[in-house]
Short mmCIF file of C-alpha atoms and ligand atoms in Angstrom, two decimals:
data_model
loop_
_atom_site.label_atom_id
_atom_site.label_comp_id
_atom_site.label_asym_id
_atom_site.label_seq_id
_atom_site.Cartn_x
_atom_site.Cartn_y
_atom_site.Cartn_z
CA MET C 1 0.68 38.24 5.50
CA SER C 2 -0.77 35.23 3.76
CA THR C 3 -4.44 34.50 4.05
CA THR C 4 -3.88 30.78 4.31
CA PHE C 5 -2.59 29.12 7.43
CA CYS C 6 0.34 30.84 9.00
CA ILE C 7 2.00 30.61 12.36
CA THR C 8 3.86 33.76 13.24
CA LEU C 9 6.50 33.22 15.84
CA PHE C 10 7.60 36.32 17.62
CA SER C 11 10.58 35.67 19.91
CA SER C 12 9.61 32.10 20.36
CA TRP C 13 11.12 28.82 21.36
CA LEU C 14 9.12 25.90 20.22
CA LEU C 15 9.79 22.30 20.90
CA LEU C 16 7.91 19.77 18.90
CA ALA C 17 7.77 16.27 20.21
CA SER C 18 5.92 13.04 19.70
CA ILE C 19 4.34 14.05 16.42
CA VAL C 20 3.26 10.87 14.74
CA GLY C 21 0.34 9.70 12.65
CA ALA C 22 -2.96 9.05 14.40
CA GLN C 23 -6.70 8.68 13.86
CA SER C 24 -9.32 10.14 16.22
CA ARG C 25 -11.71 13.05 16.86
CA PRO C 26 -9.65 16.13 16.06
CA LEU C 27 -9.07 18.75 18.75
CA ASP C 28 -9.53 22.17 17.17
CA VAL C 29 -7.45 24.84 18.90
CA ARG C 30 -10.38 27.28 18.45
CA SER C 31 -12.45 25.23 20.91
CA PHE C 32 -9.63 25.85 23.39
CA GLY C 33 -9.86 29.60 22.88
CA ALA C 34 -7.56 30.25 19.92
CA LYS C 35 -8.51 33.23 17.75
CA GLY C 36 -7.33 33.25 14.15
CA ASP C 37 -7.09 37.01 13.96
CA GLY C 38 -3.34 37.04 13.36
CA VAL C 39 -2.76 39.13 16.47
CA SER C 40 -3.86 37.09 19.49
CA ASP C 41 -1.40 34.63 20.95
CA ILE C 42 -2.63 31.03 20.73
CA SER C 43 0.01 29.50 22.99
CA GLN C 44 -2.39 28.85 25.92
CA ALA C 45 -5.00 27.34 23.62
CA LEU C 46 -2.42 25.17 21.90
CA LEU C 47 -1.03 24.05 25.24
CA SER C 48 -4.53 23.17 26.53
CA ALA C 49 -5.25 21.19 23.38
CA TRP C 50 -1.92 19.44 23.73
CA LYS C 51 -2.64 18.53 27.39
CA ALA C 52 -6.03 17.09 26.43
CA ALA C 53 -4.44 15.11 23.63
CA CYS C 54 -1.58 14.00 25.81
CA ASN C 55 -3.96 12.61 28.46
CA SER C 56 -6.04 10.77 25.89
CA PRO C 57 -5.49 7.02 25.98
CA LYS C 58 -6.29 6.91 22.23
CA PRO C 59 -4.28 8.48 19.37
CA SER C 60 -5.45 12.03 18.76
CA THR C 61 -5.14 14.91 16.33
CA ILE C 62 -4.73 18.60 17.10
CA VAL C 63 -5.91 20.88 14.30
CA ILE C 64 -4.87 24.44 13.69
CA PRO C 65 -7.34 25.29 10.91
CA ARG C 66 -6.83 27.61 7.98
CA GLY C 67 -6.30 31.16 9.11
CA THR C 68 -3.59 33.38 10.52
CA PHE C 69 -2.61 32.48 14.06
CA GLY C 70 -0.08 34.19 16.27
CA LEU C 71 2.08 31.98 18.45
CA LEU C 72 4.44 33.41 21.02
CA GLN C 73 5.83 30.36 22.73
CA ALA C 74 4.76 26.78 23.24
CA THR C 75 6.61 23.80 24.59
CA LEU C 76 4.77 20.66 23.60
CA GLU C 77 6.26 17.79 25.56
CA GLY C 78 5.60 14.16 26.34
CA PRO C 79 5.47 11.59 27.63
CA CYS C 80 1.91 11.17 26.35
CA LYS C 81 -0.40 8.19 26.56
CA ALA C 82 -0.84 7.78 22.80
CA PRO C 83 0.50 9.27 19.57
CA ILE C 84 -0.50 12.86 18.71
CA GLU C 85 -0.63 14.42 15.28
CA LEU C 86 -0.33 18.18 15.03
CA GLN C 87 -2.18 19.04 11.79
CA ASN C 88 -1.49 21.98 9.77
CA PHE C 89 1.84 22.66 11.20
CA SER C 90 3.85 23.27 8.10
CA PHE C 91 5.57 26.08 6.29
CA ASN C 92 3.89 25.81 2.92
CA PHE C 93 2.60 28.62 0.70
CA LEU C 94 3.79 31.42 2.94
CA ASN C 95 4.61 34.89 1.62
CA ASN C 96 6.62 37.58 3.39
CA SER C 97 7.19 35.62 6.57
CA ILE C 98 9.81 35.23 9.26
CA ILE C 99 10.36 31.88 10.98
CA SER C 100 12.74 32.45 13.82
CA GLY C 101 13.98 31.01 17.07
CA ILE C 102 12.73 27.44 16.74
CA ALA C 103 14.35 24.33 18.17
CA SER C 104 13.26 21.17 16.36
CA LEU C 105 14.27 17.85 17.82
CA ASN C 106 14.12 14.36 16.30
CA SER C 107 11.55 15.00 13.61
CA LYS C 108 10.29 12.07 11.65
CA LEU C 109 11.70 12.78 8.14
CA PHE C 110 12.27 16.44 7.08
CA HIS C 111 12.29 18.86 10.00
CA MET C 112 11.11 21.76 7.87
CA ASN C 113 9.74 21.69 4.36
CA ILE C 114 9.59 25.13 2.78
CA LEU C 115 7.28 24.64 -0.18
CA GLY C 116 5.64 27.24 -2.39
CA CYS C 117 6.91 30.17 -0.32
CA ASN C 118 8.02 33.66 -1.35
CA ASN C 119 10.24 36.02 0.64
CA VAL C 120 10.71 33.93 3.75
CA THR C 121 13.51 34.32 6.28
CA LEU C 122 14.45 31.45 8.57
CA SER C 123 16.80 32.45 11.33
CA ARG C 124 18.10 31.28 14.70
CA LEU C 125 16.98 27.69 14.20
CA THR C 126 18.45 24.76 16.08
CA ILE C 127 17.69 21.49 14.37
CA THR C 128 18.83 18.22 15.89
CA ALA C 129 18.54 14.58 14.92
CA PRO C 130 20.96 11.66 15.26
CA GLY C 131 23.58 11.36 12.53
CA THR C 132 22.32 7.86 11.82
CA SER C 133 18.63 8.76 11.27
CA LEU C 134 17.37 8.36 7.70
CA ASN C 135 15.95 11.22 5.59
CA THR C 136 15.86 13.67 8.48
CA ASP C 137 16.85 16.64 6.32
CA GLY C 138 17.06 19.81 8.37
CA ILE C 139 15.46 22.28 5.97
CA HIS C 140 14.21 21.29 2.54
CA VAL C 141 13.28 24.08 0.14
CA GLY C 142 11.28 23.51 -3.03
CA ARG C 143 9.33 25.66 -5.50
CA SER C 144 10.06 28.76 -3.44
CA SER C 145 11.76 32.07 -4.08
CA GLY C 146 13.51 34.58 -1.87
CA VAL C 147 14.35 32.23 0.98
CA ASN C 148 17.01 33.31 3.49
CA ILE C 149 18.33 30.76 5.95
CA THR C 150 20.67 32.33 8.47
CA ASP C 151 22.28 32.09 11.93
CA SER C 152 21.32 28.47 12.48
CA THR C 153 22.82 25.23 13.73
CA ILE C 154 21.72 22.03 12.05
CA GLY C 155 22.77 18.46 12.81
CA THR C 156 20.87 15.60 11.18
CA GLY C 157 21.15 12.22 9.51
CA ASP C 158 20.66 13.68 6.03
CA ASP C 159 21.22 17.01 4.31
CA CYS C 160 21.35 19.97 6.71
CA VAL C 161 19.81 22.06 3.94
CA SER C 162 18.59 20.64 0.65
CA LEU C 163 17.27 22.69 -2.24
CA GLY C 164 14.86 20.90 -4.50
CA ASP C 165 13.57 21.90 -7.91
CA GLY C 166 12.13 25.37 -8.28
CA SER C 167 14.31 26.89 -5.54
CA LYS C 168 15.01 30.45 -6.65
CA GLN C 169 17.07 33.18 -4.99
CA VAL C 170 17.97 31.24 -1.88
CA SER C 171 20.63 32.49 0.46
CA ILE C 172 22.18 30.37 3.19
CA THR C 173 24.48 32.29 5.54
CA ASN C 174 26.09 31.74 8.94
CA VAL C 175 24.94 28.13 9.20
CA VAL C 176 26.84 25.49 11.14
CA CYS C 177 26.08 21.99 9.84
CA GLY C 178 27.00 18.61 11.26
CA PRO C 179 26.55 15.77 11.56
CA GLY C 180 24.70 15.23 8.31
CA HIS C 181 25.17 15.18 4.57
CA GLY C 182 26.01 18.86 4.18
CA ILE C 183 24.38 21.58 2.10
CA SER C 184 22.99 20.18 -1.13
CA ILE C 185 21.30 21.29 -4.28
CA GLY C 186 19.19 18.43 -5.50
CA SER C 187 18.82 15.81 -6.04
CA LEU C 188 17.51 16.95 -9.41
CA GLY C 189 16.39 15.09 -12.51
CA ARG C 190 14.51 12.28 -10.87
CA TYR C 191 10.93 13.40 -11.47
CA LYS C 192 9.12 14.87 -14.46
CA ASN C 193 8.35 18.59 -14.81
CA GLU C 194 11.04 19.77 -12.44
CA GLU C 195 11.58 23.51 -12.36
CA PRO C 196 15.12 24.91 -12.54
CA VAL C 197 17.11 25.92 -9.50
CA VAL C 198 18.23 29.53 -10.03
CA GLY C 199 20.28 31.78 -7.76
CA VAL C 200 21.77 30.07 -4.73
CA PHE C 201 24.21 31.87 -2.43
CA VAL C 202 25.86 29.86 0.33
CA ARG C 203 28.16 32.03 2.41
CA ASN C 204 30.07 31.83 5.71
CA CYS C 205 28.99 28.32 6.63
CA THR C 206 30.88 25.69 8.61
CA LEU C 207 30.55 21.96 8.03
CA ILE C 208 31.72 19.61 10.75
CA ASN C 209 32.10 15.83 10.35
CA THR C 210 29.62 15.74 7.48
CA LEU C 211 29.54 13.24 4.63
CA THR C 212 29.63 15.95 1.97
CA GLY C 213 30.27 19.65 2.30
CA VAL C 214 28.72 21.64 -0.50
CA ARG C 215 27.16 19.64 -3.28
CA VAL C 216 25.09 19.75 -6.46
CA LYS C 217 23.60 16.36 -7.31
CA SER C 218 21.48 14.99 -10.14
CA TRP C 219 20.25 11.58 -11.18
CA PRO C 220 21.29 9.78 -14.32
CA SER C 221 17.92 9.71 -16.08
CA ALA C 222 15.96 10.97 -19.05
CA THR C 223 14.41 13.82 -17.05
CA THR C 224 15.66 17.29 -17.87
CA GLY C 225 16.35 20.06 -15.41
CA ALA C 226 18.76 22.84 -14.60
CA ALA C 227 20.73 24.47 -11.83
CA THR C 228 22.32 27.82 -12.56
CA ASP C 229 23.84 30.81 -10.76
CA VAL C 230 24.99 28.82 -7.72
CA HIS C 231 27.74 30.23 -5.48
CA PHE C 232 29.59 28.76 -2.52
CA ASP C 233 31.72 31.32 -0.73
CA ASP C 234 33.68 31.44 2.48
CA ILE C 235 33.07 27.91 3.73
CA THR C 236 34.98 26.06 6.45
CA MET C 237 35.25 22.28 6.30
CA ARG C 238 36.19 20.32 9.40
CA ASN C 239 36.79 16.65 8.74
CA VAL C 240 34.27 16.50 5.89
CA THR C 241 34.41 13.28 3.87
CA SER C 242 33.77 14.93 0.47
CA PRO C 243 34.06 18.72 0.86
CA ILE C 244 33.30 19.87 -2.71
CA VAL C 245 31.02 17.85 -4.96
CA ILE C 246 29.19 18.08 -8.25
CA ASP C 247 27.74 14.62 -8.74
CA GLN C 248 25.66 14.01 -11.85
CA GLU C 249 25.82 10.28 -11.30
CA TYR C 250 23.89 10.43 -8.06
CA CYS C 251 22.25 7.05 -7.65
CA PRO C 252 21.84 5.86 -4.06
CA ASN C 253 20.87 2.22 -3.60
CA ASN C 254 21.04 1.59 -7.37
CA GLN C 255 17.65 3.21 -7.94
CA CYS C 256 18.55 4.30 -11.49
CA THR C 257 20.06 3.16 -14.77
CA LEU C 258 23.64 4.33 -14.50
CA GLY C 259 24.09 3.99 -18.27
CA ALA C 260 21.87 7.04 -18.89
CA PRO C 261 23.75 10.31 -18.35
CA SER C 262 22.01 13.02 -16.37
CA ARG C 263 20.08 15.53 -18.47
CA VAL C 264 20.24 18.25 -15.84
CA LYS C 265 22.24 21.25 -17.04
CA ILE C 266 24.52 22.72 -14.41
CA SER C 267 25.99 26.14 -15.16
CA LYS C 268 27.47 29.25 -13.53
CA VAL C 269 28.65 27.54 -10.36
CA SER C 270 31.43 29.01 -8.25
CA PHE C 271 33.44 27.71 -5.32
CA ASN C 272 35.54 30.33 -3.58
CA ASN C 273 37.43 30.57 -0.30
CA ILE C 274 36.77 27.04 0.82
CA ARG C 275 39.24 25.77 3.40
CA GLY C 276 39.74 23.17 6.07
CA THR C 277 40.12 19.44 6.30
CA SER C 278 38.85 16.51 4.28
CA ALA C 279 38.23 13.17 5.97
CA SER C 280 38.94 11.30 2.73
CA ALA C 281 41.74 11.57 0.18
CA LEU C 282 39.27 12.44 -2.61
CA ALA C 283 38.42 15.98 -1.49
CA VAL C 284 36.97 17.46 -4.66
CA LYS C 285 34.73 15.63 -7.07
CA LEU C 286 33.32 17.47 -10.09
CA VAL C 287 31.64 14.75 -12.11
CA CYS C 288 29.34 16.33 -14.67
CA SER C 289 27.07 14.86 -17.30
CA LYS C 290 28.44 13.54 -20.58
CA THR C 291 25.29 14.76 -22.36
CA PHE C 292 25.15 18.16 -20.67
CA PRO C 293 28.67 19.05 -19.47
CA CYS C 294 28.87 21.66 -16.72
CA GLU C 295 29.45 25.18 -17.98
CA GLY C 296 30.80 28.30 -16.32
CA VAL C 297 32.29 26.56 -13.30
CA GLU C 298 34.65 28.92 -11.47
CA ILE C 299 37.10 27.80 -8.84
CA GLY C 300 38.66 30.45 -6.63
CA ASP C 301 40.77 30.04 -3.48
CA ILE C 302 40.65 26.50 -2.16
CA ASP C 303 42.79 25.25 0.71
CA LEU C 304 41.98 21.72 1.81
CA ALA C 305 44.15 19.22 3.64
CA TYR C 306 43.86 15.50 4.19
CA HIS C 307 45.69 14.03 7.17
CA GLY C 308 44.65 10.39 6.80
CA SER C 309 46.78 7.44 5.80
CA LEU C 310 45.12 6.59 2.48
CA GLY C 311 47.46 8.47 0.14
CA ASN C 312 47.68 12.08 -1.01
CA ILE C 313 44.75 14.42 -1.36
CA THR C 314 43.21 14.15 -4.84
CA THR C 315 40.48 15.59 -7.04
CA ASN C 316 38.36 13.97 -9.72
CA CYS C 317 36.80 15.83 -12.64
CA ALA C 318 34.73 14.77 -15.66
CA ASN C 319 32.90 16.76 -18.33
CA VAL C 320 33.86 20.10 -16.83
CA GLN C 321 36.42 22.77 -17.79
CA PRO C 322 36.57 25.09 -14.81
CA THR C 323 38.02 28.58 -14.86
CA PHE C 324 40.59 29.02 -12.11
CA MET C 325 41.20 32.11 -10.04
CA GLY C 326 43.27 32.57 -6.92
CA ARG C 327 45.14 29.64 -5.46
CA GLN C 328 44.16 25.99 -5.21
CA ASN C 329 45.60 23.52 -2.76
CA PRO C 330 45.36 20.76 -3.89
CA PRO C 331 45.43 21.54 -7.63
CA ILE C 332 41.94 20.82 -8.93
CA CYS C 333 41.26 18.89 -12.15
CA ALA C 334 45.03 18.83 -12.76
CA LYS C 335 44.65 17.73 -16.38
CA ASN C 336 42.38 20.66 -17.14
CA ASN C 337 44.88 22.97 -15.47
CA ALA C 338 47.67 21.67 -17.65
CA ALA C 339 45.54 21.92 -20.78
CA GLN C 340 44.69 25.52 -20.02
CA SER C 341 48.22 26.66 -19.22
CA SER C 342 49.79 25.07 -22.30
C1 LIG K 1 1.95 34.58 -2.52
O1 LIG K 1 2.55 35.28 -3.60
C2 LIG K 1 2.29 34.68 -4.84
C3 LIG K 1 3.17 35.37 -5.87
O2 LIG K 1 3.13 36.75 -5.71
C4 LIG K 1 0.81 34.76 -5.14
O3 LIG K 1 0.53 34.15 -6.39
C5 LIG K 1 0.06 34.02 -4.05
O4 LIG K 1 -1.31 34.15 -4.24
C6 LIG K 1 0.43 34.55 -2.69
N1 LIG K 1 -0.14 33.68 -1.69
C7 LIG K 1 -0.82 34.13 -0.66
C8 LIG K 1 -1.32 33.07 0.26
O5 LIG K 1 -1.00 35.31 -0.44
C1 LIG K 2 9.52 40.42 2.67
O1 LIG K 2 8.95 40.07 3.92
C2 LIG K 2 9.20 41.00 4.95
C3 LIG K 2 8.57 40.45 6.21
O2 LIG K 2 9.23 39.31 6.58
C4 LIG K 2 8.62 42.34 4.59
O3 LIG K 2 8.95 43.26 5.59
C5 LIG K 2 9.17 42.80 3.27
O4 LIG K 2 8.54 43.98 2.87
C6 LIG K 2 8.95 41.75 2.20
N1 LIG K 2 9.61 42.15 0.97
C7 LIG K 2 8.94 42.25 -0.16
C8 LIG K 2 9.76 42.64 -1.35
O5 LIG K 2 7.76 42.03 -0.24
C1 LIG K 3 18.27 37.68 1.94
O1 LIG K 3 19.67 37.65 1.85
C2 LIG K 3 20.17 38.44 0.79
C3 LIG K 3 21.64 38.18 0.70
O2 LIG K 3 22.25 38.13 1.96
C4 LIG K 3 19.83 39.88 1.06
O3 LIG K 3 20.29 40.68 0.02
C5 LIG K 3 18.33 40.01 1.16
O4 LIG K 3 17.99 41.31 1.51
C6 LIG K 3 17.79 39.08 2.21
N1 LIG K 3 16.34 39.11 2.18
C7 LIG K 3 15.60 39.16 3.28
C8 LIG K 3 14.12 39.13 3.07
O5 LIG K 3 16.07 39.21 4.39
C1 LIG K 4 29.91 33.68 10.18
O1 LIG K 4 29.14 32.68 10.81
C2 LIG K 4 29.40 32.52 12.18
C3 LIG K 4 28.54 31.38 12.68
O2 LIG K 4 29.04 30.20 12.17
C4 LIG K 4 29.11 33.81 12.94
O3 LIG K 4 29.43 33.65 14.28
C5 LIG K 4 29.89 34.93 12.32
O4 LIG K 4 29.53 36.15 12.92
C6 LIG K 4 29.63 35.03 10.83
N1 LIG K 4 30.48 36.03 10.23
C7 LIG K 4 29.97 37.04 9.53
C8 LIG K 4 30.97 37.98 8.96
O5 LIG K 4 28.76 37.20 9.35
C1 LIG K 5 36.34 12.34 10.87
O1 LIG K 5 35.37 11.78 10.02
C2 LIG K 5 35.43 10.38 9.96
C3 LIG K 5 34.47 9.95 8.88
O2 LIG K 5 33.20 10.54 9.03
C4 LIG K 5 35.08 9.81 11.33
O3 LIG K 5 35.15 8.41 11.27
C5 LIG K 5 36.09 10.35 12.34
O4 LIG K 5 35.70 9.93 13.63
C6 LIG K 5 36.14 11.86 12.30
N1 LIG K 5 37.23 12.33 13.11
C7 LIG K 5 37.07 13.21 14.08
C8 LIG K 5 38.31 13.63 14.80
O5 LIG K 5 35.99 13.68 14.39
C1 LIG K 6 52.33 11.95 -2.40
O1 LIG K 6 52.97 13.15 -2.77
C2 LIG K 6 54.36 13.13 -2.56
C3 LIG K 6 54.91 14.53 -2.81
O2 LIG K 6 54.36 15.05 -4.00
C4 LIG K 6 55.00 12.06 -3.45
O3 LIG K 6 56.37 12.01 -3.24
C5 LIG K 6 54.38 10.71 -3.13
O4 LIG K 6 54.84 9.73 -4.02
C6 LIG K 6 52.86 10.79 -3.21
N1 LIG K 6 52.29 9.55 -2.70
C7 LIG K 6 51.38 8.85 -3.35
C8 LIG K 6 50.86 7.63 -2.67
O5 LIG K 6 50.93 9.21 -4.44
C1 LIG K 7 -8.03 20.54 9.24
C2 LIG K 7 -7.35 21.46 8.29
O1 LIG K 7 -7.60 22.66 8.26
N1 LIG K 7 -6.44 20.91 7.51
C3 LIG K 7 -5.73 21.68 6.52
C4 LIG K 7 -4.21 21.72 6.94
O2 LIG K 7 -3.57 22.46 5.89
C5 LIG K 7 -3.59 21.85 4.63
C6 LIG K 7 -2.73 22.70 3.73
O3 LIG K 7 -3.10 24.04 3.79
C7 LIG K 7 -5.04 21.77 4.14
O4 LIG K 7 -5.07 21.10 2.90
C8 LIG K 7 -5.86 21.02 5.15
O5 LIG K 7 -7.22 21.06 4.79
#
């Protein structure tokens, strides 16, 4: 167990509410009886601190200091008289940890940010935010290795799961996502000194009414980067606007120079057994970089349908020569197919 801050949740159900910025005398959970011995349960102390904060007419801060604290169950609810900040509640720099059975509702920005962690399993999470809320990613992973996200339901206004630079050996299984922007790698190539994304396994996930399904995205910019060994397997799409996407021209709100091709190298990516419905006619978009074309893209069984009125289901490919296995409906990168079979 890590020697830095760590909350261990054994069979817990935690509701976080009303966590917003504030300035005031901090309430240290230790002065409410919490022991940082990694064994004792701090739920009573945390609850007492929360009640004190909640009754304060001024904004207040609850501090869980550095240490290893055990937390069984705590429901932290409003309405409170003033904003409360819960300090130190994060999932950064954890090794060999299990985060399980948490419900997170209406977080401001990312619900969970898994940064600098090794060998962490996140399971049985329920993450909820309105589909219209900005940047409320469900789980963001960055600079971490050996992260398993499993048996969870995530509905947000942004990516359900996003994997930033330095995500290594991440597995995402049995996750239901929607609403939201789907399961994304990236965006990459926006900042300097980004570490590569290596080893991503997304399996048995269902995306419902999301903007994208499974996606790798990078910015057109001078910054280099890489994503390799990325596999999407056994995925169900239900009314997903863009089910399968590699987008190396990712540039929301014109925050980039579109003339500059992305310098992020994407390689060894596979899409297999992906089926269901697309909410738009353009169901598959594999738009890679002119400077660094995608390499080693494998497309296995794909069965996607579009039932709307805006024409036939189509795919769009650039700077990629996928290898095809199994059966594709619709045909993907039709020109590439023809070129390979002739
Ligand atoms: C976590 O593991 C990494 C890599 O093994 C190590 O460098 C780091 O010190 C560990 N962190 C803690 C808090 O134990
Ligand atoms: C990973 O963490 C779990 C605890 O969650 C631990 O049981 C296991 O031994 C760790 N694996 C390695 C390789 O350290
Ligand atoms: C994470 O998932 C992978 C693939 O499902 C599995 O091989 C590995 O043992 C899991 N690791 C942990 C710590 O649960
Ligand atoms: C696939 O994920 C669903 C949850 O969406 C789960 O109910 C089911 O058991 C999983 N299947 C396997 C084979 O793990
Ligand atoms: C399908 O998705 C579109 C676009 O997100 C949405 O407008 C429509 O309501 C969805 N249809 C159903 C049946 O959920
Ligand atoms: C859609 O596909 C059908 C059958 O291949 C074809 O006859 C029709 O012209 C296509 N429609 C459009 C708008 O491309
Ligand atoms: C009051 C306190 O202990 N704050 C700490 C919360 O955790 C971060 C990250 O470990 C520390 O930098 C703060 O000092």
